[in-house]
């Protein structure tokens, strides 16, 4: 039996976050709250490493709505008491108004204990719960561990230092369980169980974070201009949106080419985005996926079309950055070949990709629609001026996912705040400071210490050669491969000389 809804004396609720993607927590929370028009107050002193965050919400219904969307919240509680010691916690509990606790006095209940950064034995847990029940909370109902009317939780925070955690809890919370977040979707939509995947398929957790940051709503239209294997469309379809996308890779969208799965050489005919959605009973949310160049905006009707644009542009690491074009001065195609003609491609600089993406969003997003995209950065050089800007788009959030000590990517979320007017000269995207000027992100990725190729370790050069070939830079790939062959030949010559010298020494003796 569900507990009756009551209003907390201070409207305080406790969020228990999963300990991952720490920089995304509050951004996702605020975005989800905004989706439901729920005012949320987050303390400014909230510590990033602390998975427990106290917030002010209007009522329990608002708390349940937030829990129904967030992917980073494990559980949400109505906060009854908080203290740095058990004495403070018990004092706070005893001072609760009688009418506040009376609702739960006679129902069956259970109390569970959760500790962060410290393992507690069952004996220690039982001792703490018994102390709590000894005159600090008045429950006359029976304890029922399987199907209680009310779930209560005791939560202990021992700090973020995993090497030497605090001996005693730094903060202790007690509250009534309201709802769990949507963490079960991570398992349901895990890439390991998905029919169609690629080298850069987005994992389920980040896909749902992006959908929440984009405030994807039921019956809205979500678009991904670099759709790839459609991972980002799945999260949107799960939340009731109609989804579509484009990609320049004909083979990928038509289930051709080599498979990304271990032990499978070629893709099967049914490995495509539609089959992925049908796997999760979401095929009725699929509009279409087109083979198209994201830099060509003229193929779309000149009006707002999409409620959200959620995308992960190619960085030039695992996937090439190409657009339709040619280096030739003039190209003539005969009438006989036009029907089957596949346009040639040229390199598409990452700075141009980002500026074109913002221009596209300014034109085709509905008013107050959101653009959510990943921006790869070289961490030692990063400044906020690297974020592209557009006069029609307002920056909402900028969260970092650290990949290694030098490289990260930032999830940038923007909201369209005014209609696009193509006649105004200043209504085009800009980058106050271009982080990729004079080079590519791929070059920084493989030379993080700015060393010349011959100064890098062999393993790094081998990886660079392979990546160059994958990214379509065959000239760079051949150069690296030639260097590696030359070094191998030198090593073989040296070993042969050593063996010859050893043989001569044996013959002399």
Tab-separated table of C-alpha atoms in Angstrom:
chain	number	residue	atom	x	y	z
A	1	UNK	CA	0.000	0.000	0.000
A	2	UNK	CA	1.412	3.362	-1.029
A	3	UNK	CA	2.035	5.857	1.741
A	4	UNK	CA	-0.239	8.916	1.826
A	5	UNK	CA	1.293	12.081	0.444
A	6	UNK	CA	2.162	14.746	2.964
A	7	UNK	CA	3.943	18.054	2.726
A	8	UNK	CA	7.324	18.204	4.435
A	9	UNK	CA	7.769	20.944	7.012
A	10	UNK	CA	10.669	22.414	5.022
A	11	UNK	CA	10.022	20.653	1.677
A	12	UNK	CA	13.470	19.110	1.938
A	13	UNK	CA	14.301	16.078	-0.169
A	14	UNK	CA	17.464	14.013	-0.349
A	15	UNK	CA	18.849	12.810	-3.673
A	16	UNK	CA	21.177	9.808	-3.651
A	17	UNK	CA	23.231	10.059	-6.855
A	18	UNK	CA	25.153	7.278	-8.545
A	19	UNK	CA	28.885	7.887	-8.210
A	20	UNK	CA	29.578	8.480	-11.907
A	21	UNK	CA	29.520	11.455	-14.284
A	22	UNK	CA	29.806	13.793	-11.307
A	23	UNK	CA	29.919	16.969	-13.373
A	24	UNK	CA	26.566	16.123	-14.977
A	25	UNK	CA	24.532	15.626	-11.790
A	26	UNK	CA	23.172	19.077	-11.064
A	27	UNK	CA	22.910	19.980	-14.756
A	28	UNK	CA	20.671	16.970	-15.402
A	29	UNK	CA	18.649	17.657	-12.242
A	30	UNK	CA	17.958	21.271	-13.225
A	31	UNK	CA	17.119	20.267	-16.793
A	32	UNK	CA	14.633	17.596	-15.694
A	33	UNK	CA	13.078	19.994	-13.177
A	34	UNK	CA	12.738	22.587	-15.932
A	35	UNK	CA	11.084	20.005	-18.177
A	36	UNK	CA	8.270	19.660	-15.615
A	37	UNK	CA	8.304	23.369	-14.655
A	38	UNK	CA	9.348	22.450	-11.119
A	39	UNK	CA	11.260	25.070	-9.106
A	40	UNK	CA	14.259	23.414	-7.480
A	41	UNK	CA	16.664	24.964	-4.984
A	42	UNK	CA	20.133	23.395	-4.727
A	43	UNK	CA	22.520	24.528	-1.961
A	44	UNK	CA	25.534	26.360	-3.344
A	45	UNK	CA	27.858	24.474	-0.980
A	46	UNK	CA	27.018	21.033	-2.440
A	47	UNK	CA	30.216	19.005	-2.760
A	48	UNK	CA	30.828	17.310	-6.097
A	49	UNK	CA	32.145	14.114	-4.487
A	50	UNK	CA	29.216	13.765	-2.083
A	51	UNK	CA	26.514	11.530	-3.626
A	52	UNK	CA	23.910	12.912	-1.196
A	53	UNK	CA	22.395	16.263	-2.159
A	54	UNK	CA	19.632	18.049	-0.236
A	55	UNK	CA	17.212	20.066	-2.374
A	56	UNK	CA	14.018	22.043	-1.807
A	57	UNK	CA	10.997	20.917	-3.854
A	58	UNK	CA	7.344	22.021	-3.762
A	59	UNK	CA	5.863	18.635	-2.839
A	60	UNK	CA	6.128	14.871	-3.154
A	61	UNK	CA	4.493	14.818	-6.576
A	62	UNK	CA	7.290	17.029	-7.918
A	63	UNK	CA	9.857	14.663	-6.411
A	64	UNK	CA	8.240	11.674	-8.126
A	65	UNK	CA	8.218	13.461	-11.483
A	66	UNK	CA	11.947	14.158	-11.232
A	67	UNK	CA	12.639	10.533	-10.294
A	68	UNK	CA	10.628	9.390	-13.324
A	69	UNK	CA	13.208	10.927	-15.699
A	70	UNK	CA	16.622	11.270	-14.098
A	71	UNK	CA	19.216	8.613	-14.904
A	72	UNK	CA	21.916	9.745	-12.443
A	73	UNK	CA	19.754	9.620	-9.293
A	74	UNK	CA	19.616	6.213	-7.624
A	75	UNK	CA	16.924	7.064	-5.074
A	76	UNK	CA	14.993	10.050	-3.775
A	77	UNK	CA	13.932	10.493	-0.130
A	78	UNK	CA	11.812	12.825	1.931
A	79	UNK	CA	14.419	14.144	4.374
A	80	UNK	CA	13.392	13.850	8.027
A	81	UNK	CA	16.656	14.592	9.805
A	82	UNK	CA	20.315	15.338	9.195
A	83	UNK	CA	23.350	15.638	11.460
A	84	UNK	CA	27.117	15.387	11.641
A	85	UNK	CA	26.754	12.948	14.567
A	86	UNK	CA	24.076	10.518	15.675
A	87	UNK	CA	23.317	12.771	18.650
A	88	UNK	CA	22.487	15.635	16.256
A	89	UNK	CA	20.438	13.312	14.062
A	90	UNK	CA	18.415	11.953	17.002
A	91	UNK	CA	17.832	15.457	18.344
A	92	UNK	CA	16.504	16.542	14.951
A	93	UNK	CA	14.214	13.496	14.822
A	94	UNK	CA	12.793	14.103	18.291
A	95	UNK	CA	11.994	17.703	17.339
A	96	UNK	CA	9.857	16.714	14.346
A	97	UNK	CA	6.255	17.996	14.622
A	98	UNK	CA	3.877	15.308	15.824
A	99	UNK	CA	1.517	15.732	12.868
A	100	UNK	CA	4.429	15.079	10.521
A	101	UNK	CA	5.221	11.606	11.900
A	102	UNK	CA	1.687	10.611	12.917
A	103	UNK	CA	0.800	9.605	9.342
A	104	UNK	CA	3.348	6.775	9.416
A	105	UNK	CA	3.035	5.744	13.064
A	106	UNK	CA	0.802	2.676	12.707
A	107	UNK	CA	1.762	1.345	9.270
A	108	UNK	CA	4.237	-1.476	8.731
A	109	UNK	CA	7.759	-0.281	8.052
A	110	UNK	CA	11.354	-1.229	7.380
A	111	UNK	CA	14.602	0.653	7.943
A	112	UNK	CA	17.633	0.103	5.714
A	113	UNK	CA	21.141	1.484	6.146
A	114	UNK	CA	23.388	2.637	3.304
A	115	UNK	CA	26.969	3.821	3.807
A	116	UNK	CA	29.131	5.585	1.233
A	117	UNK	CA	32.886	4.876	1.170
A	118	UNK	CA	32.833	2.421	4.068
A	119	UNK	CA	31.788	-1.221	4.358
A	120	UNK	CA	29.703	-1.976	7.441
A	121	UNK	CA	29.039	-5.430	8.841
A	122	UNK	CA	25.482	-6.631	9.377
A	123	UNK	CA	26.046	-6.481	13.139
A	124	UNK	CA	27.004	-2.789	12.916
A	125	UNK	CA	23.977	-2.011	10.764
A	126	UNK	CA	21.567	-3.738	13.150
A	127	UNK	CA	23.113	-1.933	16.131
A	128	UNK	CA	22.604	1.473	14.489
A	129	UNK	CA	18.998	0.696	13.532
A	130	UNK	CA	18.173	-0.549	17.039
A	131	UNK	CA	19.649	2.622	18.540
A	132	UNK	CA	17.534	4.684	16.149
A	133	UNK	CA	14.347	2.895	17.228
A	134	UNK	CA	15.167	3.244	20.929
A	135	UNK	CA	13.068	6.318	21.699
A	136	UNK	CA	14.124	8.445	18.710
A	137	UNK	CA	11.326	7.613	16.261
A	138	UNK	CA	7.874	6.419	17.289
A	139	UNK	CA	6.687	3.557	15.071
A	140	UNK	CA	3.922	1.369	16.526
A	141	UNK	CA	3.428	-0.734	13.407
A	142	UNK	CA	5.114	-4.029	12.641
A	143	UNK	CA	8.465	-4.254	10.922
A	144	UNK	CA	8.101	-5.822	7.461
A	145	UNK	CA	11.263	-6.207	5.381
A	146	UNK	CA	9.560	-7.530	2.235
A	147	UNK	CA	6.392	-5.490	1.687
A	148	UNK	CA	6.291	-2.584	4.138
A	149	UNK	CA	3.841	0.291	3.947
A	150	UNK	CA	6.714	2.725	4.496
A	151	UNK	CA	10.409	2.438	3.612
A	152	UNK	CA	12.856	4.424	5.728
A	153	UNK	CA	16.577	4.788	5.080
A	154	UNK	CA	19.544	5.690	7.237
A	155	UNK	CA	22.385	6.998	5.062
A	156	UNK	CA	25.980	7.644	6.166
A	157	UNK	CA	28.602	9.648	4.288
A	158	UNK	CA	32.251	8.926	5.158
A	159	UNK	CA	33.896	11.409	2.798
A	160	UNK	CA	35.439	11.039	-0.648
A	161	UNK	CA	38.914	9.846	0.390
A	162	UNK	CA	38.883	6.191	-0.634
A	163	UNK	CA	42.415	5.534	0.624
A	164	UNK	CA	41.791	6.742	4.181
A	165	UNK	CA	38.042	7.199	4.748
A	166	UNK	CA	36.829	8.903	7.888
A	167	UNK	CA	36.502	6.646	10.929
A	168	UNK	CA	33.135	8.169	11.815
A	169	UNK	CA	30.395	9.435	9.480
A	170	UNK	CA	30.841	13.010	8.306
A	171	UNK	CA	27.120	13.429	7.643
A	172	UNK	CA	24.159	11.201	8.539
A	173	UNK	CA	20.728	11.398	6.912
A	174	UNK	CA	17.383	9.809	7.747
A	175	UNK	CA	14.406	9.912	5.430
A	176	UNK	CA	11.430	8.207	3.852
A	177	UNK	CA	11.925	6.594	0.472
A	178	UNK	CA	9.864	8.272	-2.268
A	179	UNK	CA	11.032	6.722	-5.551
A	180	UNK	CA	14.008	5.321	-7.432
A	181	UNK	CA	15.552	6.931	-10.500
A	182	UNK	CA	15.644	5.314	-13.926
A	183	UNK	CA	18.877	3.365	-13.478
A	184	UNK	CA	17.249	0.155	-14.731
A	185	UNK	CA	17.235	1.663	-18.241
A	186	UNK	CA	21.031	1.343	-18.318
A	187	UNK	CA	20.741	-2.441	-18.252
A	188	UNK	CA	17.721	-2.562	-20.557
A	189	UNK	CA	19.435	-0.524	-23.279
A	190	UNK	CA	23.001	-1.741	-22.748
A	191	UNK	CA	25.125	-1.779	-25.908
A	192	UNK	CA	26.125	-5.379	-25.295
A	193	UNK	CA	22.564	-6.499	-25.986
A	194	UNK	CA	21.886	-4.157	-28.900
A	195	UNK	CA	21.477	-5.481	-32.420
A	196	UNK	CA	23.260	-2.707	-34.331
A	197	UNK	CA	26.349	-1.017	-32.899
A	198	UNK	CA	29.441	0.715	-34.261
A	199	UNK	CA	32.820	1.999	-33.149
A	200	UNK	CA	31.370	5.183	-31.673
A	201	UNK	CA	27.941	4.058	-30.411
A	202	UNK	CA	27.019	6.092	-27.325
A	203	UNK	CA	26.478	4.096	-24.139
A	204	UNK	CA	23.004	4.071	-22.622
A	205	UNK	CA	23.808	6.256	-19.601
A	206	UNK	CA	25.149	9.153	-21.656
A	207	UNK	CA	22.366	8.759	-24.202
A	208	UNK	CA	19.724	9.252	-21.510
A	209	UNK	CA	21.661	12.152	-19.983
A	210	UNK	CA	21.659	13.857	-23.383
A	211	UNK	CA	17.925	13.249	-23.820
A	212	UNK	CA	17.289	14.832	-20.419
A	213	UNK	CA	19.562	17.771	-21.160
A	214	UNK	CA	17.682	18.257	-24.438
A	215	UNK	CA	14.389	18.149	-22.495
A	216	UNK	CA	12.960	15.568	-24.875
A	217	UNK	CA	9.171	15.412	-24.444
A	218	UNK	CA	6.505	12.938	-25.568
A	219	UNK	CA	5.389	13.541	-29.192
A	220	UNK	CA	8.243	15.978	-29.852
A	221	UNK	CA	10.546	15.566	-32.866
A	222	UNK	CA	14.203	14.789	-32.122
A	223	UNK	CA	16.903	15.009	-34.794
A	224	UNK	CA	20.515	13.795	-34.955
A	225	UNK	CA	22.477	15.153	-37.966
A	226	UNK	CA	25.372	12.726	-37.290
A	227	UNK	CA	23.176	9.770	-36.459
A	228	UNK	CA	25.665	6.906	-36.949
A	229	UNK	CA	24.127	3.789	-35.400
A	230	UNK	CA	21.289	5.784	-33.842
A	231	UNK	CA	22.183	5.356	-30.174
A	232	UNK	CA	20.964	8.841	-29.278
A	233	UNK	CA	17.644	8.294	-31.024
A	234	UNK	CA	16.829	5.338	-28.778
A	235	UNK	CA	16.796	7.445	-25.608
A	236	UNK	CA	14.551	10.004	-27.300
A	237	UNK	CA	12.148	7.332	-28.539
A	238	UNK	CA	12.026	5.803	-25.051
A	239	UNK	CA	10.722	9.122	-23.735
A	240	UNK	CA	7.970	9.221	-26.358
A	241	UNK	CA	9.569	11.414	-29.034
A	242	UNK	CA	9.541	10.842	-32.789
A	243	UNK	CA	13.119	10.469	-34.002
A	244	UNK	CA	15.031	10.914	-37.242
A	245	UNK	CA	18.588	11.545	-38.396
A	246	UNK	CA	21.089	11.884	-41.213
A	247	UNK	CA	24.572	10.564	-41.858
A	248	UNK	CA	26.999	10.871	-44.744
A	249	UNK	CA	28.054	7.206	-44.492
A	250	UNK	CA	25.935	5.288	-47.036
A	251	UNK	CA	27.296	1.885	-46.064
A	252	UNK	CA	26.577	2.381	-42.376
A	253	UNK	CA	22.939	3.326	-42.891
A	254	UNK	CA	22.403	0.493	-45.389
A	255	UNK	CA	23.870	-2.303	-43.238
A	256	UNK	CA	26.969	-2.775	-45.357
A	257	UNK	CA	30.649	-2.984	-44.551
A	258	UNK	CA	32.627	-4.531	-41.731
A	259	UNK	CA	30.994	-5.265	-38.414
A	260	UNK	CA	32.215	-3.749	-35.140
A	261	UNK	CA	31.439	-6.942	-33.235
A	262	UNK	CA	34.189	-9.322	-32.217
A	263	UNK	CA	34.134	-12.497	-34.285
A	264	UNK	CA	31.805	-11.079	-36.946
A	265	UNK	CA	33.377	-9.958	-40.213
A	266	UNK	CA	30.488	-8.276	-42.043
A	267	UNK	CA	27.282	-6.576	-40.963
A	268	UNK	CA	24.085	-8.554	-41.377
A	269	UNK	CA	21.280	-7.111	-43.573
A	270	UNK	CA	19.083	-6.515	-40.499
A	271	UNK	CA	21.692	-4.476	-38.618
A	272	UNK	CA	20.243	-0.985	-38.896
A	273	UNK	CA	18.673	1.781	-36.830
A	274	UNK	CA	15.094	0.691	-37.468
A	275	UNK	CA	15.828	-2.819	-36.171
A	276	UNK	CA	17.389	-1.320	-33.037
A	277	UNK	CA	14.198	0.581	-32.310
A	278	UNK	CA	12.066	-2.445	-33.097
A	279	UNK	CA	14.175	-4.480	-30.664
A	280	UNK	CA	12.911	-2.194	-27.879
A	281	UNK	CA	9.333	-1.947	-29.249
A	282	UNK	CA	9.957	1.652	-30.302
A	283	UNK	CA	9.706	1.305	-34.087
A	284	UNK	CA	6.478	3.359	-34.123
A	285	UNK	CA	8.597	6.344	-33.025
A	286	UNK	CA	10.924	6.107	-36.050
A	287	UNK	CA	10.424	8.727	-38.784
A	288	UNK	CA	13.403	8.150	-41.090
A	289	UNK	CA	17.167	8.274	-41.529
A	290	UNK	CA	18.649	9.871	-44.630
A	291	UNK	CA	22.029	9.651	-46.314
A	292	UNK	CA	22.886	13.346	-46.324
A	293	UNK	CA	25.664	15.849	-45.732
A	294	UNK	CA	25.142	17.752	-42.478
A	295	UNK	CA	26.818	20.832	-43.964
A	296	UNK	CA	24.133	21.148	-46.660
A	297	UNK	CA	21.178	22.927	-45.071
A	298	UNK	CA	19.278	23.730	-48.260
A	299	UNK	CA	17.647	20.293	-48.458
A	300	UNK	CA	15.357	21.229	-45.536
A	301	UNK	CA	12.286	23.423	-45.677
A	302	UNK	CA	13.235	26.858	-44.352
A	303	UNK	CA	11.250	26.803	-41.102
A	304	UNK	CA	11.568	25.403	-37.559
A	305	UNK	CA	11.229	21.612	-37.771
A	306	UNK	CA	12.725	20.024	-34.657
A	307	UNK	CA	12.014	20.307	-30.943
A	308	UNK	CA	15.456	18.997	-29.967
A	309	UNK	CA	18.747	18.323	-31.744
A	310	UNK	CA	20.855	15.769	-29.896
A	311	UNK	CA	24.116	14.735	-31.543
A	312	UNK	CA	27.719	13.605	-31.226
A	313	UNK	CA	29.735	15.073	-34.133
A	314	UNK	CA	32.719	13.076	-35.443
A	315	UNK	CA	36.087	14.104	-33.987
A	316	UNK	CA	38.328	12.482	-36.603
A	317	UNK	CA	39.587	9.812	-34.173
A	318	UNK	CA	37.515	6.700	-34.839
A	319	UNK	CA	35.309	8.199	-37.518
A	320	UNK	CA	36.416	10.437	-40.372
A	321	UNK	CA	35.243	14.049	-40.602
A	322	UNK	CA	34.068	14.388	-44.202
A	323	UNK	CA	31.643	16.441	-46.228
A	324	UNK	CA	30.638	16.382	-49.876
A	325	UNK	CA	33.153	18.238	-52.022
A	326	UNK	CA	36.085	17.972	-54.387
A	327	UNK	CA	39.535	19.442	-54.798
A	328	UNK	CA	39.107	19.594	-58.585
A	329	UNK	CA	38.314	22.890	-60.241
A	330	UNK	CA	35.447	21.484	-62.312
A	331	UNK	CA	33.604	18.178	-62.315
A	332	UNK	CA	31.374	16.919	-65.113
A	333	UNK	CA	29.091	13.924	-64.671
A	334	UNK	CA	27.524	12.282	-67.686
A	335	UNK	CA	23.769	11.730	-67.770
A	336	UNK	CA	24.289	7.947	-67.731
A	337	UNK	CA	26.129	8.086	-64.400
A	338	UNK	CA	24.082	10.699	-62.511
A	339	UNK	CA	21.588	8.218	-61.075
A	340	UNK	CA	24.263	6.042	-59.462
A	341	UNK	CA	26.814	8.768	-58.811
A	342	UNK	CA	28.358	8.853	-55.340
A	343	UNK	CA	29.763	12.334	-54.623
A	344	UNK	CA	33.401	12.660	-53.648
A	345	UNK	CA	34.306	13.882	-50.172
A	346	UNK	CA	36.793	16.301	-48.668
A	347	UNK	CA	37.961	16.859	-45.112
A	348	UNK	CA	35.479	18.643	-42.854
A	349	UNK	CA	37.313	20.647	-40.198
A	350	UNK	CA	35.913	20.241	-36.686
A	351	UNK	CA	35.560	24.002	-36.221
A	352	UNK	CA	33.417	24.168	-39.358
A	353	UNK	CA	31.338	21.204	-38.155
A	354	UNK	CA	30.511	22.982	-34.901
A	355	UNK	CA	29.696	26.322	-36.504
A	356	UNK	CA	27.499	24.664	-39.130
A	357	UNK	CA	25.749	22.729	-36.361
A	358	UNK	CA	24.889	25.916	-34.457
A	359	UNK	CA	23.699	27.623	-37.641
A	360	UNK	CA	21.507	24.608	-38.380
A	361	UNK	CA	20.051	24.652	-34.857
A	362	UNK	CA	19.322	28.376	-35.061
A	363	UNK	CA	17.356	27.837	-38.276
A	364	UNK	CA	15.504	24.598	-37.630
A	365	UNK	CA	14.915	24.380	-33.873
A	366	UNK	CA	11.548	25.499	-32.567
A	367	UNK	CA	11.620	28.415	-30.148
A	368	UNK	CA	12.923	27.215	-26.745
A	369	UNK	CA	14.041	23.972	-28.362
A	370	UNK	CA	17.418	22.657	-27.261
A	371	UNK	CA	20.683	21.700	-28.948
A	372	UNK	CA	22.847	19.180	-27.092
A	373	UNK	CA	26.219	18.138	-28.519
A	374	UNK	CA	29.675	16.908	-27.513
A	375	UNK	CA	32.730	19.154	-27.828
A	376	UNK	CA	36.137	17.382	-27.707
A	377	UNK	CA	38.825	19.429	-25.953
A	378	UNK	CA	42.525	19.305	-25.160
A	379	UNK	CA	42.353	19.938	-21.412
A	380	UNK	CA	45.598	21.939	-20.879
A	381	UNK	CA	44.449	24.493	-23.472
A	382	UNK	CA	40.739	24.667	-22.669
A	383	UNK	CA	39.039	27.979	-21.929
A	384	UNK	CA	35.342	28.871	-22.074
A	385	UNK	CA	35.996	30.873	-25.247
A	386	UNK	CA	36.360	27.536	-27.086
A	387	UNK	CA	32.582	27.076	-26.892
A	388	UNK	CA	30.968	28.173	-30.188
A	389	UNK	CA	28.354	30.927	-29.929
A	390	UNK	CA	25.261	32.035	-31.805
A	391	UNK	CA	23.053	35.040	-31.163
A	392	UNK	CA	19.900	32.878	-31.311
A	393	UNK	CA	21.203	30.286	-28.841
A	394	UNK	CA	21.727	30.651	-25.092
A	395	UNK	CA	24.260	28.445	-23.281
A	396	UNK	CA	22.433	26.384	-20.636
A	397	UNK	CA	25.041	23.871	-19.439
A	398	UNK	CA	28.631	22.833	-20.086
A	399	UNK	CA	29.649	19.587	-18.355
A	400	UNK	CA	32.954	17.742	-18.693
A	401	UNK	CA	33.568	14.027	-19.173
A	402	UNK	CA	37.268	13.372	-18.526
A	403	UNK	CA	38.712	10.710	-20.844
A	404	UNK	CA	42.344	10.890	-19.709
A	405	UNK	CA	44.773	13.385	-18.203
A	406	UNK	CA	44.937	15.473	-21.396
A	407	UNK	CA	41.714	14.794	-23.305
A	408	UNK	CA	38.080	15.268	-22.366
A	409	UNK	CA	34.820	16.069	-24.046
A	410	UNK	CA	32.215	18.537	-22.888
A	411	UNK	CA	28.472	18.125	-23.202
A	412	UNK	CA	27.235	21.523	-24.338
A	413	UNK	CA	23.529	22.351	-24.097
A	414	UNK	CA	22.013	25.435	-25.722
A	415	UNK	CA	18.453	26.738	-25.924
A	416	UNK	CA	16.994	28.706	-28.801
A	417	UNK	CA	15.852	32.023	-27.331
A	418	UNK	CA	14.893	33.973	-30.455
A	419	UNK	CA	13.842	33.285	-34.017
A	420	UNK	CA	16.445	33.165	-36.754
A	421	UNK	CA	16.531	36.038	-39.235
A	422	UNK	CA	18.793	35.171	-42.127
A	423	UNK	CA	18.888	38.764	-43.322
A	424	UNK	CA	20.906	39.883	-40.294
A	425	UNK	CA	24.642	39.716	-40.921
A	426	UNK	CA	25.524	38.868	-37.309
A	427	UNK	CA	23.239	35.802	-37.138
A	428	UNK	CA	25.874	33.178	-37.821
A	429	UNK	CA	27.886	31.014	-35.470
A	430	UNK	CA	31.298	32.104	-34.222
A	431	UNK	CA	34.074	30.664	-32.093
A	432	UNK	CA	35.626	33.398	-29.917
A	433	UNK	CA	38.787	31.295	-29.766
A	434	UNK	CA	39.282	28.399	-32.179
A	435	UNK	CA	40.948	25.491	-30.304
A	436	UNK	CA	41.615	23.624	-33.549
A	437	UNK	CA	43.282	26.453	-35.443
A	438	UNK	CA	46.470	25.354	-37.143
A	439	UNK	CA	45.758	21.648	-36.706
A	440	UNK	CA	43.159	19.005	-35.983
A	441	UNK	CA	41.871	17.494	-32.779
A	442	UNK	CA	43.216	14.123	-33.934
A	443	UNK	CA	46.754	15.509	-34.036
A	444	UNK	CA	46.442	16.783	-30.470
A	445	UNK	CA	44.870	13.498	-29.396
A	446	UNK	CA	47.864	11.465	-30.550
A	447	UNK	CA	50.556	14.020	-29.661
A	448	UNK	CA	49.403	15.233	-26.227
A	449	UNK	CA	52.930	16.296	-25.304
A	450	UNK	CA	53.472	18.119	-28.605
A	451	UNK	CA	56.310	15.804	-29.534
A	452	UNK	CA	57.387	15.169	-33.095
A	453	UNK	CA	56.410	11.755	-34.499
A	454	UNK	CA	59.973	10.397	-34.301
A	455	UNK	CA	60.192	11.389	-30.598
A	456	UNK	CA	57.081	9.434	-29.604
A	457	UNK	CA	57.168	5.796	-28.419
A	458	UNK	CA	56.664	3.163	-31.065
A	459	UNK	CA	53.291	2.095	-29.618
A	460	UNK	CA	51.969	5.640	-29.919
A	461	UNK	CA	53.147	5.902	-33.512
A	462	UNK	CA	51.548	2.581	-34.418
A	463	UNK	CA	48.243	3.763	-32.961
A	464	UNK	CA	48.550	7.037	-34.855
A	465	UNK	CA	49.130	5.188	-38.128
A	466	UNK	CA	46.082	2.996	-37.635
A	467	UNK	CA	43.922	5.958	-36.659
A	468	UNK	CA	45.094	7.918	-39.683
A	469	UNK	CA	43.939	5.138	-41.980
A	470	UNK	CA	40.602	4.806	-40.155
A	471	UNK	CA	40.034	8.542	-40.400
A	472	UNK	CA	40.660	8.507	-44.130
A	473	UNK	CA	44.062	10.217	-44.018
A	474	UNK	CA	45.881	7.664	-46.147
A	475	UNK	CA	48.889	9.919	-46.723
A	476	UNK	CA	49.559	10.254	-43.010
A	477	UNK	CA	48.877	6.559	-42.552
A	478	UNK	CA	51.358	5.562	-45.271
A	479	UNK	CA	53.992	7.870	-43.793
A	480	UNK	CA	53.656	6.297	-40.347
A	481	UNK	CA	53.587	2.797	-41.819
A	482	UNK	CA	56.752	3.489	-43.836
A	483	UNK	CA	58.511	4.741	-40.702
A	484	UNK	CA	57.512	1.608	-38.800
A	485	UNK	CA	58.751	-0.698	-41.595
A	486	UNK	CA	62.059	1.149	-41.691
A	487	UNK	CA	62.516	0.794	-37.917
A	488	UNK	CA	61.649	-2.901	-38.031
A	489	UNK	CA	64.182	-3.421	-40.822
A	490	UNK	CA	66.861	-1.614	-38.787
A	491	UNK	CA	66.082	-3.800	-35.757
A	492	UNK	CA	66.285	-6.949	-37.899
A	493	UNK	CA	69.638	-5.839	-39.347
A	494	UNK	CA	71.025	-5.196	-35.863
A	495	UNK	CA	69.877	-8.604	-34.613
A	496	UNK	CA	71.412	-10.277	-37.687
A	497	UNK	CA	74.733	-8.522	-37.035
A	498	UNK	CA	74.695	-9.679	-33.413
A	499	UNK	CA	74.026	-13.289	-34.427
A	500	UNK	CA	76.794	-13.127	-37.040
A	501	UNK	CA	79.279	-11.778	-34.501
A	502	UNK	CA	78.313	-14.491	-32.022
A	503	UNK	CA	78.730	-17.185	-34.673
A	504	UNK	CA	82.152	-15.839	-35.620
A	505	UNK	CA	83.242	-15.892	-31.981
A	506	UNK	CA	82.183	-19.541	-31.611
A	507	UNK	CA	83.998	-20.497	-34.820
A	508	UNK	CA	87.201	-18.813	-33.629
A	509	UNK	CA	87.203	-20.791	-30.369
